[in-house]
Short mmCIF file of C-alpha atoms and ligand atoms in Angstrom, two decimals:
data_model
loop_
_atom_site.label_atom_id
_atom_site.label_comp_id
_atom_site.label_asym_id
_atom_site.label_seq_id
_atom_site.Cartn_x
_atom_site.Cartn_y
_atom_site.Cartn_z
CA MET A 1 44.19 15.73 52.35
CA ALA A 2 40.94 16.00 51.87
CA ILE A 3 40.20 15.33 48.25
CA LEU A 4 42.65 12.22 48.18
CA PRO A 5 40.46 9.82 47.08
CA ASN A 6 40.44 6.91 50.58
CA VAL A 7 42.46 4.46 48.80
CA ILE A 8 45.46 6.73 47.95
CA VAL A 9 44.82 8.16 51.80
CA TRP A 10 44.90 4.26 52.77
CA SER A 11 47.35 3.64 50.91
CA LEU A 12 50.08 6.48 52.12
CA VAL A 13 49.33 4.95 55.34
CA ALA A 14 49.63 1.61 54.59
CA PHE A 15 52.83 2.80 53.33
CA SER A 16 54.16 4.45 55.76
CA ARG A 17 53.63 1.71 58.58
CA ALA A 18 55.59 -0.53 56.04
CA VAL A 19 58.57 1.30 55.28
CA VAL A 20 58.65 2.52 58.96
CA GLY A 21 61.17 -0.30 59.94
CA LEU A 22 63.87 0.79 57.82
CA ARG A 23 63.33 5.21 58.43
CA GLY A 24 63.18 4.02 62.13
CA GLY A 25 66.51 1.87 62.12
CA PRO A 26 67.49 -1.40 61.15
CA PRO A 27 64.13 -3.67 61.36
CA HIS A 28 64.62 -6.61 63.81
CA ILE A 29 65.69 -10.38 62.47
CA PRO A 30 62.35 -12.09 62.91
CA SER A 31 64.14 -15.43 64.56
CA LYS A 32 60.96 -17.31 63.44
CA SER A 33 60.71 -18.03 59.54
CA LEU A 34 57.07 -19.20 57.96
CA PRO A 35 56.70 -20.19 54.52
CA PRO A 36 55.15 -17.27 52.03
CA SER A 37 52.07 -19.52 51.97
CA GLN A 38 51.36 -18.98 56.01
CA ASP A 39 53.59 -15.91 56.24
CA PRO A 40 51.21 -12.98 57.01
CA TRP A 41 54.49 -10.75 56.07
CA TYR A 42 53.99 -11.86 52.59
CA THR A 43 50.99 -9.75 51.94
CA ALA A 44 50.17 -6.15 50.27
CA PRO A 45 49.25 -3.35 52.23
CA VAL A 46 46.43 -1.91 51.21
CA GLY A 47 46.21 0.30 48.21
CA PHE A 48 49.47 -1.06 46.64
CA GLU A 49 47.90 -0.94 43.28
CA SER A 50 48.81 2.53 43.50
CA GLN A 51 52.30 2.66 43.97
CA ALA A 52 54.36 2.66 41.03
CA PRO A 53 56.19 -0.38 39.95
CA GLY A 54 59.41 -1.36 41.97
CA ALA A 55 57.97 0.67 45.13
CA ILE A 56 58.83 -0.87 47.99
CA LEU A 57 56.03 -2.10 50.38
CA ARG A 58 57.74 -4.20 52.83
CA ILE A 59 61.59 -4.93 54.44
CA ARG A 60 62.42 -6.48 56.83
CA GLN A 61 65.71 -8.74 57.37
CA SER A 62 65.35 -12.04 56.73
CA PRO A 63 64.25 -14.43 58.64
CA GLY A 64 66.12 -17.25 60.74
CA ASN A 65 69.73 -18.45 60.45
CA ILE A 66 70.60 -17.27 56.92
CA VAL A 67 72.89 -14.75 57.08
CA ASN A 68 74.87 -17.14 59.43
CA ILE A 69 74.58 -20.32 56.89
CA THR A 70 75.24 -17.89 53.59
CA GLY A 71 79.17 -17.15 53.61
CA ASN A 72 80.55 -13.99 52.76
CA CYS A 73 77.23 -12.30 53.61
CA SER A 74 76.31 -9.72 56.22
CA LYS A 75 73.12 -8.95 56.24
CA VAL A 76 69.86 -10.27 54.18
CA TYR A 77 66.65 -8.00 53.79
CA ASN A 78 63.44 -8.99 52.13
CA ILE A 79 61.55 -6.50 49.63
CA LEU A 80 58.14 -6.83 48.80
CA TYR A 81 57.23 -3.94 46.48
CA ARG A 82 54.80 -3.02 43.86
CA THR A 83 54.92 -4.97 40.17
CA THR A 84 52.85 -6.26 37.32
CA ASP A 85 51.10 -9.40 36.51
CA SER A 86 51.34 -11.28 32.77
CA ARG A 87 48.24 -9.86 32.77
CA TYR A 88 49.16 -6.04 33.02
CA ARG A 89 47.52 -5.99 36.48
CA PRO A 90 48.82 -4.44 39.48
CA THR A 91 50.26 -7.14 41.89
CA TRP A 92 53.08 -8.21 44.54
CA ALA A 93 56.32 -9.78 44.38
CA VAL A 94 59.36 -10.42 46.94
CA THR A 95 62.74 -10.27 46.58
CA THR A 96 66.37 -11.29 48.82
CA LEU A 97 68.91 -8.61 48.73
CA PHE A 98 72.57 -9.99 50.59
CA VAL A 99 74.72 -7.28 51.17
CA PRO A 100 78.23 -8.55 51.38
CA GLU A 101 80.38 -8.85 54.11
CA LYS A 102 83.28 -7.07 52.59
CA PRO A 103 81.46 -5.04 49.86
CA LYS A 104 83.75 -3.88 46.86
CA LEU A 105 83.33 -1.66 43.43
CA SER A 106 81.99 1.28 45.96
CA ASN A 107 79.59 -0.28 46.85
CA LYS A 108 78.26 -0.25 43.33
CA ALA A 109 78.49 -3.46 42.25
CA LEU A 110 74.94 -5.51 42.07
CA LEU A 111 74.45 -9.09 40.46
CA SER A 112 71.07 -10.21 40.23
CA TYR A 113 70.80 -13.49 40.32
CA GLN A 114 67.62 -15.28 39.13
CA ILE A 115 67.12 -19.05 40.88
CA PRO A 116 65.44 -21.70 38.41
CA TYR A 117 62.97 -22.52 40.87
CA ASN A 118 60.67 -23.87 38.40
CA THR A 119 57.97 -24.39 40.07
CA VAL A 120 54.01 -23.60 41.14
CA ASN A 121 54.43 -24.14 44.79
CA VAL A 122 54.76 -20.55 46.19
CA ASP A 123 56.47 -22.19 49.39
CA ALA A 124 59.39 -23.11 47.21
CA SER A 125 60.29 -19.12 46.76
CA PRO A 126 63.95 -18.56 47.15
CA SER A 127 63.21 -15.79 49.75
CA PHE A 128 61.86 -19.03 51.75
CA SER A 129 64.62 -21.64 50.59
CA LEU A 130 67.36 -19.74 50.96
CA GLN A 131 66.92 -19.52 54.48
CA THR A 132 67.72 -23.20 54.62
CA GLU A 133 69.47 -23.86 51.51
CA PRO A 134 72.33 -21.63 50.45
CA SER A 135 73.54 -21.37 46.96
CA SER A 136 77.24 -21.33 46.35
CA ASP A 137 76.57 -19.29 43.28
CA ILE A 138 75.41 -16.30 45.37
CA VAL A 139 78.07 -16.99 48.54
CA GLU A 140 80.91 -16.59 45.39
CA ALA A 141 79.48 -13.52 44.43
CA LEU A 142 79.56 -11.91 47.92
CA GLY A 143 83.28 -13.10 47.81
CA ARG A 144 83.98 -10.79 45.31
CA GLY A 145 82.09 -8.02 47.31
CA TRP A 146 78.81 -8.12 44.94
CA TYR A 147 75.02 -7.58 46.29
CA VAL A 148 73.36 -10.04 45.33
CA ASN A 149 69.75 -9.78 43.88
CA THR A 150 67.03 -13.38 44.14
CA PRO A 151 63.76 -12.10 42.81
CA ASP A 152 60.68 -14.51 43.35
CA PHE A 153 60.08 -13.33 40.34
CA GLU A 154 57.00 -16.14 39.49
CA GLY A 155 55.56 -13.38 42.19
CA PRO A 156 52.26 -14.44 44.89
CA LEU A 157 50.95 -17.57 42.35
CA ALA A 158 54.10 -18.67 41.70
CA ALA A 159 52.79 -18.80 37.68
CA ASN A 160 56.19 -20.43 36.48
CA VAL A 161 57.61 -20.14 33.15
CA ALA A 162 55.32 -16.87 32.73
CA GLY A 163 57.44 -14.46 30.98
CA ILE A 164 55.45 -11.51 30.73
CA GLN A 165 54.90 -12.02 35.22
CA GLU A 166 58.51 -13.12 35.51
CA GLY A 167 59.84 -10.27 33.13
CA HIS A 168 58.65 -7.38 35.19
CA ALA A 169 59.10 -8.57 39.14
CA THR A 170 62.75 -8.73 38.19
CA LEU A 171 62.95 -5.70 37.06
CA ASP A 172 60.58 -4.32 39.95
CA SER A 173 63.32 -6.20 42.29
CA LEU A 174 65.83 -3.92 40.31
CA ARG A 175 64.61 -0.97 41.34
CA ALA A 176 63.51 -2.07 44.85
CA ALA A 177 66.97 -3.25 45.53
CA LEU A 178 68.54 0.08 44.18
CA ALA A 179 66.09 1.95 46.52
CA ALA A 180 66.68 0.13 49.34
CA GLY A 181 68.94 2.37 51.30
CA VAL A 182 71.09 -0.66 52.50
CA GLY A 183 74.41 0.27 51.39
CA LEU A 184 73.98 -0.69 47.47
CA ARG A 185 74.78 2.71 45.51
CA ARG A 186 71.84 3.80 43.97
CA ASP A 187 74.06 4.18 40.48
CA ALA A 188 75.00 0.58 40.53
CA ARG A 189 76.18 -1.25 38.03
CA VAL A 190 73.37 -4.34 37.18
CA ALA A 191 74.10 -7.88 35.89
CA LEU A 192 71.43 -10.50 35.29
CA TRP A 193 71.60 -14.02 35.51
CA GLY A 194 70.20 -16.65 35.02
CA TYR A 195 70.02 -20.62 34.04
CA SER A 196 66.99 -22.41 32.38
CA GLY A 197 64.02 -21.31 34.46
CA GLY A 198 66.34 -18.56 35.51
CA SER A 199 67.34 -17.62 32.18
CA ILE A 200 63.26 -16.84 31.86
CA ALA A 201 62.99 -14.87 33.87
CA SER A 202 66.51 -12.83 33.16
CA GLU A 203 65.51 -12.62 29.05
CA TRP A 204 61.71 -11.45 29.51
CA ALA A 205 63.20 -8.87 31.76
CA LEU A 206 65.60 -7.80 29.36
CA GLU A 207 63.03 -7.88 26.35
CA PHE A 208 60.52 -5.52 28.55
CA GLN A 209 63.24 -3.29 30.04
CA GLU A 210 62.57 -0.25 27.25
CA GLN A 211 59.36 0.07 27.84
CA TYR A 212 58.29 -0.77 31.40
CA ALA A 213 61.65 0.28 32.64
CA PRO A 214 63.53 2.50 30.47
CA GLU A 215 65.57 4.52 33.43
CA LEU A 216 66.93 1.46 34.37
CA LYS A 217 70.11 0.23 33.16
CA ILE A 218 71.83 -2.98 33.05
CA SER A 219 75.42 -3.74 31.87
CA GLY A 220 75.00 -7.21 30.70
CA ALA A 221 73.32 -10.65 31.51
CA ALA A 222 74.64 -14.85 31.35
CA LEU A 223 71.90 -16.54 30.42
CA GLY A 224 72.15 -20.38 29.92
CA GLY A 225 70.29 -23.48 28.88
CA LEU A 226 67.83 -20.72 27.88
CA VAL A 227 63.91 -21.83 27.05
CA ALA A 228 63.42 -19.39 24.14
CA ASN A 229 60.37 -22.50 22.94
CA ASN A 230 58.40 -23.36 26.03
CA THR A 231 56.22 -25.42 23.94
CA HIS A 232 59.62 -27.23 22.53
CA CYS A 233 60.90 -27.91 26.48
CA ILE A 234 57.15 -29.22 26.91
CA ASP A 235 57.69 -31.52 24.36
CA MET A 236 61.32 -32.43 24.84
CA VAL A 237 61.46 -33.32 28.82
CA GLN A 238 58.57 -36.14 27.95
CA ASN A 239 59.54 -39.65 29.28
CA GLY A 240 62.83 -38.18 31.14
CA PRO A 241 63.78 -37.21 34.48
CA LEU A 242 62.94 -33.60 33.63
CA ALA A 243 59.07 -34.71 33.32
CA TYR A 244 58.84 -32.17 36.11
CA ILE A 245 59.50 -29.35 34.36
CA ALA A 246 56.41 -30.09 31.71
CA VAL A 247 54.38 -30.08 34.47
CA GLY A 248 55.24 -26.80 35.83
CA ALA A 249 55.51 -25.30 32.39
CA MET A 250 51.90 -26.23 31.53
CA MET A 251 50.56 -24.87 34.77
CA GLY A 252 52.27 -21.93 35.47
CA PRO A 253 51.75 -19.39 32.71
CA LEU A 254 47.81 -20.18 33.12
CA ILE A 255 47.49 -19.45 36.71
CA GLN A 256 46.64 -16.02 36.26
CA HIS A 257 44.34 -16.79 33.99
CA PRO A 258 41.53 -19.06 36.21
CA LYS A 259 39.30 -19.75 32.92
CA ALA A 260 42.42 -20.86 30.71
CA PHE A 261 43.61 -22.98 34.20
CA GLN A 262 39.97 -24.45 34.76
CA ARG A 263 40.32 -25.68 31.19
CA LEU A 264 43.48 -27.19 31.77
CA ILE A 265 42.13 -28.72 34.96
CA SER A 266 38.65 -29.66 33.03
CA GLN A 267 41.12 -32.40 30.80
CA LEU A 268 42.66 -33.82 33.71
CA LYS A 269 42.26 -37.76 34.18
CA THR A 270 39.98 -38.60 37.14
CA SER A 271 41.30 -41.80 38.03
CA GLY A 272 43.82 -44.45 36.90
CA PRO A 273 47.33 -43.89 37.76
CA TYR A 274 47.91 -40.35 36.08
CA ASN A 275 44.89 -38.67 37.37
CA LYS A 276 43.96 -35.59 38.89
CA THR A 277 45.70 -35.93 42.25
CA GLY A 278 49.06 -36.49 40.92
CA PHE A 279 49.32 -33.54 38.61
CA LEU A 280 48.15 -30.96 41.39
CA ALA A 281 50.55 -32.80 43.70
CA ALA A 282 52.89 -29.84 41.78
CA PHE A 283 51.41 -27.53 43.99
CA HIS A 284 53.13 -28.73 46.79
CA LEU A 285 56.45 -30.36 46.01
CA ASN A 286 59.66 -28.91 46.87
CA GLY A 287 62.90 -29.18 44.62
CA GLY A 288 64.10 -32.56 46.08
CA GLU A 289 61.10 -34.33 45.29
CA PHE A 290 60.73 -33.56 41.69
CA ASP A 291 61.35 -36.93 40.82
CA TYR A 292 57.63 -37.89 41.36
CA TYR A 293 56.98 -37.25 37.89
CA ALA A 294 60.39 -38.81 36.48
CA GLY A 295 60.36 -41.29 33.39
CA GLN A 296 56.83 -39.79 33.07
CA ASN A 297 54.79 -38.86 29.78
CA ILE A 298 52.73 -35.72 31.26
CA TYR A 299 50.10 -35.81 28.35
CA ASP A 300 49.46 -39.23 30.11
CA TYR A 301 47.23 -36.77 32.81
CA PHE A 302 45.25 -35.64 30.03
CA VAL A 303 41.36 -36.86 28.88
CA ASN A 304 43.35 -36.32 25.22
CA GLY A 305 46.54 -35.93 25.73
CA ALA A 306 48.89 -34.00 24.02
CA ALA A 307 45.96 -32.31 22.31
CA VAL A 308 45.21 -30.81 25.33
CA LEU A 309 47.55 -28.08 24.55
CA HIS A 310 45.83 -27.45 21.47
CA ASP A 311 42.45 -25.97 22.97
CA PRO A 312 42.25 -22.03 21.56
CA LEU A 313 42.03 -21.04 25.32
CA ILE A 314 44.97 -22.58 26.81
CA ARG A 315 46.93 -22.11 23.69
CA GLN A 316 46.51 -18.53 23.23
CA THR A 317 47.19 -17.98 27.31
CA LEU A 318 50.86 -19.89 27.09
CA LEU A 319 51.61 -18.78 23.24
CA GLU A 320 51.72 -15.12 25.09
CA ASN A 321 54.38 -16.31 27.81
CA GLN A 322 56.52 -18.56 26.74
CA PHE A 323 58.06 -17.81 23.70
CA MET A 324 61.63 -15.24 23.60
CA THR A 325 62.35 -12.63 21.75
CA TYR A 326 58.69 -11.29 20.54
CA HIS A 327 58.30 -8.21 23.40
CA GLY A 328 61.75 -6.35 22.97
CA VAL A 329 64.92 -6.43 21.92
CA PRO A 330 68.04 -6.86 24.93
CA ARG A 331 70.21 -3.51 25.12
CA SER A 332 72.65 -5.19 27.15
CA PRO A 333 75.59 -7.10 25.89
CA LEU A 334 74.71 -10.94 26.50
CA PHE A 335 76.73 -14.23 27.02
CA ILE A 336 74.96 -16.80 26.64
CA TYR A 337 76.18 -20.41 26.77
CA LYS A 338 73.92 -23.86 25.68
CA ALA A 339 74.89 -27.99 25.73
CA ILE A 340 74.69 -28.68 22.00
CA ALA A 341 73.01 -31.54 23.00
CA ASP A 342 70.81 -30.59 25.77
CA GLU A 343 68.09 -32.32 25.89
CA ALA A 344 65.40 -29.76 27.55
CA THR A 345 65.38 -26.95 25.82
CA ALA A 346 66.80 -27.16 22.12
CA ILE A 347 69.80 -25.86 20.68
CA GLU A 348 67.96 -24.89 17.23
CA ASP A 349 65.80 -22.38 19.78
CA SER A 350 68.57 -20.83 20.95
CA ASP A 351 70.29 -20.25 17.90
CA TYR A 352 66.94 -18.83 16.59
CA TYR A 353 66.94 -16.73 19.51
CA VAL A 354 70.55 -15.19 18.70
CA GLU A 355 69.71 -15.12 15.18
CA ARG A 356 66.73 -13.02 15.62
CA ASN A 357 68.55 -10.41 17.94
CA CYS A 358 71.78 -10.26 15.78
CA MET A 359 69.65 -8.88 13.29
CA LEU A 360 68.01 -6.18 15.23
CA GLY A 361 71.95 -5.03 16.64
CA ALA A 362 72.53 -7.21 19.65
CA ASN A 363 75.64 -7.20 21.29
CA ILE A 364 76.39 -11.63 22.14
CA LEU A 365 78.75 -13.63 22.74
CA TYR A 366 76.78 -16.85 22.14
CA GLU A 367 78.90 -20.79 22.83
CA ARG A 368 77.67 -23.32 22.27
CA ASN A 369 79.19 -25.75 24.37
CA THR A 370 80.24 -29.38 21.86
CA VAL A 371 80.28 -31.54 26.08
CA GLY A 372 77.34 -32.32 27.86
CA GLY A 373 73.64 -32.00 28.52
CA HIS A 374 71.03 -29.34 30.48
CA LEU A 375 72.75 -29.86 33.66
CA ASP A 376 75.98 -30.56 33.03
CA GLU A 377 76.53 -26.88 31.18
CA TYR A 378 74.51 -25.92 34.26
CA ALA A 379 77.88 -26.86 36.28
CA ASN A 380 79.83 -26.01 33.49
CA GLY A 381 79.15 -22.94 31.91
CA VAL A 382 79.43 -21.39 35.71
CA PRO A 383 83.26 -20.30 35.38
CA ARG A 384 82.89 -18.54 32.17
CA ALA A 385 79.47 -16.80 33.20
CA ARG A 386 81.52 -15.41 36.34
CA VAL A 387 84.43 -14.31 34.15
CA TRP A 388 82.17 -12.25 32.20
CA LEU A 389 79.64 -10.88 35.05
CA GLY A 390 82.79 -9.38 37.13
CA SER A 391 84.07 -8.02 33.78
CA VAL A 392 80.66 -6.32 33.82
CA LEU A 393 80.60 -5.57 36.79
CA ASP A 394 83.96 -4.08 37.04
CA GLY A 395 83.57 -2.17 33.88
CA SER A 396 86.65 -3.72 32.17
CA TYR A 397 83.83 -5.24 29.33
CA PRO A 398 84.78 -3.08 26.84
CA ASP A 399 88.19 -3.30 26.90
CA LYS A 400 87.53 -7.65 27.40
CA TYR A 401 85.00 -8.55 25.22
CA GLN A 402 83.72 -7.14 21.73
CA THR A 403 80.88 -4.76 22.15
CA ARG A 404 79.31 -4.68 18.83
CA GLY A 405 77.79 -7.47 17.19
CA CYS A 406 77.85 -11.10 17.54
CA ILE A 407 80.30 -13.84 18.13
CA ILE A 408 78.75 -17.13 18.10
CA LYS A 409 81.25 -20.04 18.51
CA ASP A 410 81.73 -23.81 19.26
CA VAL A 411 83.58 -24.54 22.80
CA ALA A 412 84.15 -27.71 24.29
CA ILE A 413 84.66 -26.96 28.13
CA GLY A 414 84.00 -29.00 31.38
CA ALA A 415 83.09 -32.39 32.10
CA ILE A 416 80.23 -34.62 31.96
CA GLY A 417 78.55 -35.54 35.10
CA ALA A 418 79.83 -32.56 36.64
CA THR A 419 77.18 -30.99 39.34
CA ASP A 420 77.47 -28.03 41.29
CA PRO A 421 77.14 -29.11 44.71
CA SER A 422 75.08 -26.37 45.98
CA THR A 423 71.91 -28.32 43.93
CA GLY A 424 73.25 -31.92 43.41
CA GLY A 425 72.97 -30.78 39.34
CA ARG A 426 69.62 -30.51 39.26
CA PRO A 427 67.89 -26.65 37.74
CA GLY A 428 64.71 -26.58 40.35
CA GLN A 429 67.02 -26.51 43.48
CA LYS A 430 70.23 -23.60 44.39
C1 NAG B 501 74.33 -16.08 63.84
O1 NAG B 501 75.87 -16.50 64.51
C2 NAG B 501 75.88 -15.11 65.45
C3 NAG B 501 77.26 -15.29 65.61
O2 NAG B 501 77.43 -16.84 66.33
C4 NAG B 501 75.10 -15.83 66.88
O3 NAG B 501 75.24 -14.89 67.53
C5 NAG B 501 73.63 -16.25 66.72
O4 NAG B 501 73.12 -16.40 67.52
C6 NAG B 501 73.40 -17.03 65.37
N1 NAG B 501 71.85 -16.65 64.91
C7 NAG B 501 70.93 -18.13 64.50
C8 NAG B 501 69.84 -17.16 64.12
O5 NAG B 501 71.59 -18.32 64.75
C1 NAG B 502 83.94 -16.36 50.20
O1 NAG B 502 84.28 -15.74 48.83
C2 NAG B 502 85.12 -17.04 48.46
C3 NAG B 502 85.31 -15.97 46.78
O2 NAG B 502 84.61 -16.75 46.49
C4 NAG B 502 85.11 -18.25 48.01
O3 NAG B 502 86.38 -18.59 48.05
C5 NAG B 502 84.82 -18.50 50.03
O4 NAG B 502 84.56 -19.57 49.70
C6 NAG B 502 83.72 -17.73 50.20
N1 NAG B 502 83.41 -18.27 51.63
C7 NAG B 502 82.79 -19.58 52.18
C8 NAG B 502 82.65 -19.12 53.63
O5 NAG B 502 82.05 -19.49 51.27
C1 NAG B 503 58.28 -24.37 19.59
O1 NAG B 503 58.90 -25.44 18.95
C2 NAG B 503 57.92 -26.06 18.08
C3 NAG B 503 58.71 -27.58 18.35
O2 NAG B 503 58.22 -28.07 18.96
C4 NAG B 503 57.70 -25.52 17.15
O3 NAG B 503 56.72 -26.26 16.09
C5 NAG B 503 57.40 -23.66 17.19
O4 NAG B 503 57.13 -23.79 15.86
C6 NAG B 503 58.41 -23.00 17.81
N1 NAG B 503 57.41 -21.75 17.55
C7 NAG B 503 58.65 -20.78 17.94
C8 NAG B 503 58.13 -19.53 18.52
O5 NAG B 503 59.59 -20.94 17.96
C1 NAG B 504 45.28 -41.04 41.37
O1 NAG B 504 46.66 -41.42 40.74
C2 NAG B 504 47.60 -42.11 42.16
C3 NAG B 504 48.89 -41.71 42.06
O2 NAG B 504 49.47 -42.77 40.82
C4 NAG B 504 47.22 -43.26 42.96
O3 NAG B 504 47.35 -43.36 44.56
C5 NAG B 504 45.47 -42.99 42.88
O4 NAG B 504 44.68 -43.99 43.19
C6 NAG B 504 44.68 -42.35 41.74
N1 NAG B 504 43.09 -42.08 41.74
C7 NAG B 504 42.34 -42.78 41.53
C8 NAG B 504 41.02 -42.34 41.86
O5 NAG B 504 42.71 -43.92 40.51
#
């Protein structure tokens, strides 16, 4: 021991303390739940940097009433684990692991459901919001006997749309969940699911999987409302009901780069109706309050309008984090579903995404829906995604779907104005 540098000794001490709850029997459920910004549990133990990516740093049963309000569920754990941020530095994140009431498939099915929380407010992270607002998609998945993993993939700084961070955090949440020893088997099949903001975390995980987590096997991923080109998305949502998306999408990728972030802030107007105070309010808004920005042109907050995105420092940081297909090729089968009339994330960007990956040997079923827009497809895609994910998790995928190459087709499915009852139809809440 004497030859170990202090930092390692400290980290071993901190680590053994952190996992003692698990080793010494089931941890008790804290009754009071605090938002992440106020809960000391949401801090990394000293020396966590020397742990391997995905290492479990702390685990507890999720506080409050979450088991009771989440149907089909027997236990819920929060796991704090080591991951890697968008600048490739050690950081940590928290995931929530739901144990089904009646596990099926021999405890070997894990759905990783990336929630589109679309915010720079860390207190809107799913590990906290799910304690009071259950997700119908999670409940349904638990009802099938699957375990469900829902990472706070934006990490402790709520780096919304920071693709590198989100991909790493999603992969490491899988490592942590599979090692948690709460019933889920280490060799479980894993499927990813994400819509819109959730597609960002899911897809970047697939791009980084081969290089960052080569030991992980991901059996398939369902990606809806794909945000393949975030710059385009920022442009498209201006002046519309989803304008809030642009605020988080401009701030989030810069949060881990203080100089670029300060540059952005320095360009905000200090007076008038669209000023710094209003823009920075995004740090405190919850999913239900996003209408604050509805109908606004977010560029109006900046002294030079849309030119703020052409500042070299800001532009470079955004470029690194917001275009899909530039960091790797998904090796898992993909189901991609998209409304052709999607008003927030362009169909051309998804077409281009599919084309590029198909050229590189990906296996994709791509359904372009002639019905509805971005929020409609959030609901309309659910039944198809569930069927597809079911085949991935029960191993019947090769019998039911083409396992090589790409199928691209137009479909006409669902209704306009359909909403997921658990969300009010708005990605950004559950
Ligand atoms: C959850 O429900 C159980 C059984 O109905 C009850 O005993 C327990 O107190 C509830 N937990 C909370 C935190 O309300
Ligand atoms: C449990 O899952 C089943 C099947 O998915 C679903 O029909 C049911 O509504 C769920 N139970 C609860 C309490 O939501
Ligand atoms: C992203 O979309 C914009 C249009 O808003 C386009 O100019 C740009 O070339 C696209 N970038 C990529 C990498 O597809
Ligand atoms: C900033 O904007 C807010 C919201 O529109 C407004 O209430 C406030 O008066 C503005 N501040 C200044 C200094 O103009």
